[in-house]
mmCIF file of C-alpha atoms in Angstrom:
data_model
loop_
_atom_site.group_PDB
_atom_site.id
_atom_site.type_symbol
_atom_site.label_atom_id
_atom_site.label_comp_id
_atom_site.label_asym_id
_atom_site.label_seq_id
_atom_site.Cartn_x
_atom_site.Cartn_y
_atom_site.Cartn_z
ATOM 1 C CA UNK A 1 -1.949 47.108 -6.899
ATOM 2 C CA UNK A 2 -0.110 43.894 -6.039
ATOM 3 C CA UNK A 3 -1.696 40.480 -6.601
ATOM 4 C CA UNK A 4 -2.574 38.193 -3.659
ATOM 5 C CA UNK A 5 0.393 36.889 -1.736
ATOM 6 C CA UNK A 6 0.984 33.172 -2.074
ATOM 7 C CA UNK A 7 0.886 31.106 0.992
ATOM 8 C CA UNK A 8 3.882 29.045 2.234
ATOM 9 C CA UNK A 9 3.382 25.330 2.405
ATOM 10 C CA UNK A 10 2.660 24.130 6.024
ATOM 11 C CA UNK A 11 3.372 20.644 7.254
ATOM 12 C CA UNK A 12 1.469 18.906 9.875
ATOM 13 C CA UNK A 13 4.007 17.539 12.340
ATOM 14 C CA UNK A 14 3.537 14.228 14.125
ATOM 15 C CA UNK A 15 3.345 13.863 17.840
ATOM 16 C CA UNK A 16 6.262 12.653 19.878
ATOM 17 C CA UNK A 17 4.356 9.266 20.252
ATOM 18 C CA UNK A 18 3.247 7.899 16.882
ATOM 19 C CA UNK A 19 1.770 4.817 15.176
ATOM 20 C CA UNK A 20 4.742 2.647 14.046
ATOM 21 C CA UNK A 21 3.464 -0.836 13.132
ATOM 22 C CA UNK A 22 0.134 -2.471 12.997
ATOM 23 C CA UNK A 23 -1.073 -6.077 12.369
ATOM 24 C CA UNK A 24 -4.522 -5.459 10.957
ATOM 25 C CA UNK A 25 -4.952 -8.656 8.987
ATOM 26 C CA UNK A 26 -3.119 -11.585 10.485
ATOM 27 C CA UNK A 27 -2.815 -14.834 8.537
ATOM 28 C CA UNK A 28 -5.838 -17.108 9.116
ATOM 29 C CA UNK A 29 -9.049 -16.349 10.905
ATOM 30 C CA UNK A 30 -7.444 -15.526 14.192
ATOM 31 C CA UNK A 31 -8.223 -11.832 14.977
ATOM 32 C CA UNK A 32 -6.712 -12.335 18.424
ATOM 33 C CA UNK A 33 -3.292 -11.623 16.844
ATOM 34 C CA UNK A 34 -4.214 -8.102 15.850
ATOM 35 C CA UNK A 35 -2.119 -5.404 17.377
ATOM 36 C CA UNK A 36 -0.993 -1.747 17.252
ATOM 37 C CA UNK A 37 2.443 -0.596 18.105
ATOM 38 C CA UNK A 38 3.296 2.986 19.228
ATOM 39 C CA UNK A 39 6.857 4.525 19.164
ATOM 40 C CA UNK A 40 8.240 7.292 21.363
ATOM 41 C CA UNK A 41 10.248 9.492 19.063
ATOM 42 C CA UNK A 42 11.920 11.378 22.017
ATOM 43 C CA UNK A 43 14.794 10.299 24.107
ATOM 44 C CA UNK A 44 12.825 10.941 27.270
ATOM 45 C CA UNK A 45 10.192 8.735 28.867
ATOM 46 C CA UNK A 46 6.586 9.716 28.208
ATOM 47 C CA UNK A 47 3.622 9.081 30.700
ATOM 48 C CA UNK A 48 0.793 8.121 28.460
ATOM 49 C CA UNK A 49 -1.620 7.226 31.362
ATOM 50 C CA UNK A 50 -5.317 7.931 30.281
ATOM 51 C CA UNK A 51 -4.320 8.432 26.652
ATOM 52 C CA UNK A 52 -6.701 6.734 24.264
ATOM 53 C CA UNK A 53 -6.754 4.925 20.960
ATOM 54 C CA UNK A 54 -9.927 5.421 18.819
ATOM 55 C CA UNK A 55 -11.169 4.432 15.464
ATOM 56 C CA UNK A 56 -11.937 0.786 14.658
ATOM 57 C CA UNK A 57 -10.636 -0.109 18.141
ATOM 58 C CA UNK A 58 -10.940 1.664 21.419
ATOM 59 C CA UNK A 59 -8.443 1.476 24.345
ATOM 60 C CA UNK A 60 -7.531 3.683 27.235
ATOM 61 C CA UNK A 61 -3.977 3.321 28.754
ATOM 62 C CA UNK A 62 -4.079 2.523 32.476
ATOM 63 C CA UNK A 63 -2.498 4.740 35.197
ATOM 64 C CA UNK A 64 1.268 4.707 35.400
ATOM 65 C CA UNK A 65 1.804 3.645 31.708
ATOM 66 C CA UNK A 66 5.283 4.856 30.772
ATOM 67 C CA UNK A 67 6.617 4.681 27.227
ATOM 68 C CA UNK A 68 10.367 4.766 27.463
ATOM 69 C CA UNK A 69 12.455 7.147 25.379
ATOM 70 C CA UNK A 70 12.875 5.837 21.844
ATOM 71 C CA UNK A 71 10.816 2.806 22.939
ATOM 72 C CA UNK A 72 7.952 0.817 21.616
ATOM 73 C CA UNK A 73 4.581 -0.135 23.200
ATOM 74 C CA UNK A 74 2.116 -2.802 21.886
ATOM 75 C CA UNK A 75 -1.719 -2.970 22.404
ATOM 76 C CA UNK A 76 -3.362 -6.128 21.311
ATOM 77 C CA UNK A 77 -6.860 -7.627 20.821
ATOM 78 C CA UNK A 78 -5.646 -10.550 23.043
ATOM 79 C CA UNK A 79 -2.371 -9.768 24.939
ATOM 80 C CA UNK A 80 -1.846 -13.306 26.142
ATOM 81 C CA UNK A 81 -2.193 -14.778 22.692
ATOM 82 C CA UNK A 82 0.227 -12.277 21.205
ATOM 83 C CA UNK A 83 2.754 -12.715 23.977
ATOM 84 C CA UNK A 84 2.663 -16.430 23.395
ATOM 85 C CA UNK A 85 2.940 -16.198 19.553
ATOM 86 C CA UNK A 86 5.671 -13.535 19.482
ATOM 87 C CA UNK A 87 7.596 -14.408 22.535
ATOM 88 C CA UNK A 88 7.254 -11.059 24.097
ATOM 89 C CA UNK A 89 5.842 -9.511 27.394
ATOM 90 C CA UNK A 90 4.232 -6.399 28.614
ATOM 91 C CA UNK A 91 1.628 -6.298 25.886
ATOM 92 C CA UNK A 92 -1.380 -3.966 26.733
ATOM 93 C CA UNK A 93 -5.029 -4.731 26.015
ATOM 94 C CA UNK A 94 -7.337 -6.063 25.182
ATOM 95 C CA UNK A 95 -8.648 -3.288 22.988
ATOM 96 C CA UNK A 96 -12.301 -3.271 22.102
ATOM 97 C CA UNK A 97 -13.398 -3.622 18.506
ATOM 98 C CA UNK A 98 -11.395 -5.062 15.591
ATOM 99 C CA UNK A 99 -9.063 -3.557 13.030
ATOM 100 C CA UNK A 100 -10.778 -3.423 9.728
ATOM 101 C CA UNK A 101 -9.010 -5.586 7.043
ATOM 102 C CA UNK A 102 -10.096 -3.023 4.375
ATOM 103 C CA UNK A 103 -8.571 -0.093 6.195
ATOM 104 C CA UNK A 104 -9.719 2.644 8.501
ATOM 105 C CA UNK A 105 -8.575 5.643 10.435
ATOM 106 C CA UNK A 106 -6.870 5.160 13.933
ATOM 107 C CA UNK A 107 -6.404 8.057 16.188
ATOM 108 C CA UNK A 108 -4.155 8.637 19.318
ATOM 109 C CA UNK A 109 -5.376 11.249 21.971
ATOM 110 C CA UNK A 110 -3.597 12.502 25.012
ATOM 111 C CA UNK A 111 -5.105 12.825 28.468
ATOM 112 C CA UNK A 112 -6.531 16.217 27.530
ATOM 113 C CA UNK A 113 -8.330 14.875 24.477
ATOM 114 C CA UNK A 114 -5.837 16.463 21.968
ATOM 115 C CA UNK A 115 -5.401 14.375 18.880
ATOM 116 C CA UNK A 116 -1.747 13.649 18.608
ATOM 117 C CA UNK A 117 -1.351 11.196 15.748
ATOM 118 C CA UNK A 118 -3.559 9.645 12.966
ATOM 119 C CA UNK A 119 -3.079 6.719 10.743
ATOM 120 C CA UNK A 120 -5.543 6.177 7.862
ATOM 121 C CA UNK A 121 -4.394 2.932 6.364
ATOM 122 C CA UNK A 122 -5.993 1.054 3.444
ATOM 123 C CA UNK A 123 -5.819 -2.405 2.028
ATOM 124 C CA UNK A 124 -4.368 -3.347 -1.390
ATOM 125 C CA UNK A 125 -7.740 -2.783 -3.109
ATOM 126 C CA UNK A 126 -7.770 0.845 -2.146
ATOM 127 C CA UNK A 127 -7.326 3.814 -4.466
ATOM 128 C CA UNK A 128 -6.301 5.931 -1.457
ATOM 129 C CA UNK A 129 -2.495 5.701 -1.677
ATOM 130 C CA UNK A 130 -0.029 2.987 -2.322
ATOM 131 C CA UNK A 131 -0.395 0.747 0.716
ATOM 132 C CA UNK A 132 1.699 -2.520 0.708
ATOM 133 C CA UNK A 133 -0.197 -5.523 -0.324
ATOM 134 C CA UNK A 134 2.035 -7.806 1.719
ATOM 135 C CA UNK A 135 0.450 -6.510 5.032
ATOM 136 C CA UNK A 136 -3.055 -7.484 3.766
ATOM 137 C CA UNK A 137 -3.293 -11.037 5.116
ATOM 138 C CA UNK A 138 0.007 -12.307 3.792
ATOM 139 C CA UNK A 139 1.673 -12.582 7.261
ATOM 140 C CA UNK A 140 3.554 -9.313 7.315
ATOM 141 C CA UNK A 141 2.514 -6.365 9.372
ATOM 142 C CA UNK A 142 2.157 -2.770 8.142
ATOM 143 C CA UNK A 143 5.302 -1.025 9.321
ATOM 144 C CA UNK A 144 6.990 2.390 8.910
ATOM 145 C CA UNK A 145 10.252 2.176 6.936
ATOM 146 C CA UNK A 146 11.587 5.043 9.039
ATOM 147 C CA UNK A 147 9.989 5.593 12.554
ATOM 148 C CA UNK A 148 10.675 9.320 12.339
ATOM 149 C CA UNK A 149 8.448 9.921 9.312
ATOM 150 C CA UNK A 150 4.794 10.923 9.544
ATOM 151 C CA UNK A 151 2.073 8.459 9.969
ATOM 152 C CA UNK A 152 -0.297 10.016 7.357
ATOM 153 C CA UNK A 153 1.486 9.387 4.088
ATOM 154 C CA UNK A 154 1.207 5.882 2.533
ATOM 155 C CA UNK A 155 4.745 6.236 1.011
ATOM 156 C CA UNK A 156 6.124 6.125 4.717
ATOM 157 C CA UNK A 157 4.750 2.661 5.329
ATOM 158 C CA UNK A 158 6.001 -0.664 4.040
ATOM 159 C CA UNK A 159 5.653 -4.291 5.302
ATOM 160 C CA UNK A 160 7.610 -6.231 7.818
ATOM 161 C CA UNK A 161 10.263 -8.603 6.652
ATOM 162 C CA UNK A 162 9.321 -10.973 9.470
ATOM 163 C CA UNK A 163 6.227 -12.985 9.345
ATOM 164 C CA UNK A 164 4.048 -11.828 12.255
ATOM 165 C CA UNK A 165 5.839 -8.442 12.307
ATOM 166 C CA UNK A 166 8.133 -7.126 15.027
ATOM 167 C CA UNK A 167 5.839 -6.133 17.853
ATOM 168 C CA UNK A 168 7.626 -4.245 20.636
ATOM 169 C CA UNK A 169 10.944 -3.714 18.870
ATOM 170 C CA UNK A 170 12.366 -1.735 15.918
ATOM 171 C CA UNK A 171 10.840 -2.624 12.587
ATOM 172 C CA UNK A 172 12.623 -4.996 10.262
ATOM 173 C CA UNK A 173 11.752 -3.980 6.697
ATOM 174 C CA UNK A 174 12.850 -5.608 3.388
ATOM 175 C CA UNK A 175 16.190 -4.226 2.121
ATOM 176 C CA UNK A 176 14.564 -2.953 -1.139
ATOM 177 C CA UNK A 177 12.530 -0.586 1.046
ATOM 178 C CA UNK A 178 15.445 1.181 2.636
ATOM 179 C CA UNK A 179 16.324 4.460 1.207
ATOM 180 C CA UNK A 180 19.833 5.878 1.529
ATOM 181 C CA UNK A 181 19.749 9.490 2.503
ATOM 182 C CA UNK A 182 23.369 10.084 3.062
ATOM 183 C CA UNK A 183 26.581 8.533 1.976
ATOM 184 C CA UNK A 184 29.869 8.802 4.022
ATOM 185 C CA UNK A 185 33.212 8.925 2.329
ATOM 186 C CA UNK A 186 35.813 6.788 3.977
ATOM 187 C CA UNK A 187 39.398 7.275 3.314
ATOM 188 C CA UNK A 188 42.026 4.826 4.365
ATOM 189 C CA UNK A 189 44.718 6.625 6.417
ATOM 190 C CA UNK A 190 48.266 5.554 6.487
ATOM 191 C CA UNK A 191 49.237 3.740 9.728
ATOM 192 C CA UNK A 192 50.455 6.056 12.496
ATOM 193 C CA UNK A 193 48.330 9.121 11.393
#
């Protein structure tokens, strides 16, 4: 009689729209500059009308909210304050509640209530993963090193190289946090070939 068959490892895949960067502990006492950034991993526009953020904060996206293909969308505690501080526009909000400086779980749900993405971040005092200390009140945001990685694993997150983060645009992360996955060989060809 054969022994039990081993199960293959299963990976939980992220949604097409994912958490990409958050400012959960801005410098100073100004919680108005807290924000959450979502990223559309697809090349096609996504209608996220009536999708919701839940966890420490709550927010429902209004009708006709389109997240462009490969684009970014920011939701803030105080959209006007963030737009003024970061020099950006089209910030959504305000969300209700506050992002916990010690960490918490954030969830993104679609219009049908299906959970699409989860981020369970922690501060630097946590034993739940290796979360970057620079994002915990030092002026940097918590940012994905690669926007195509999953949101669950702490090793996929780093801190922004820019003070205040990069809300609404691609993340700028410190060079030491960039991993080289592929090297290309370049040969110099003689002229005329």
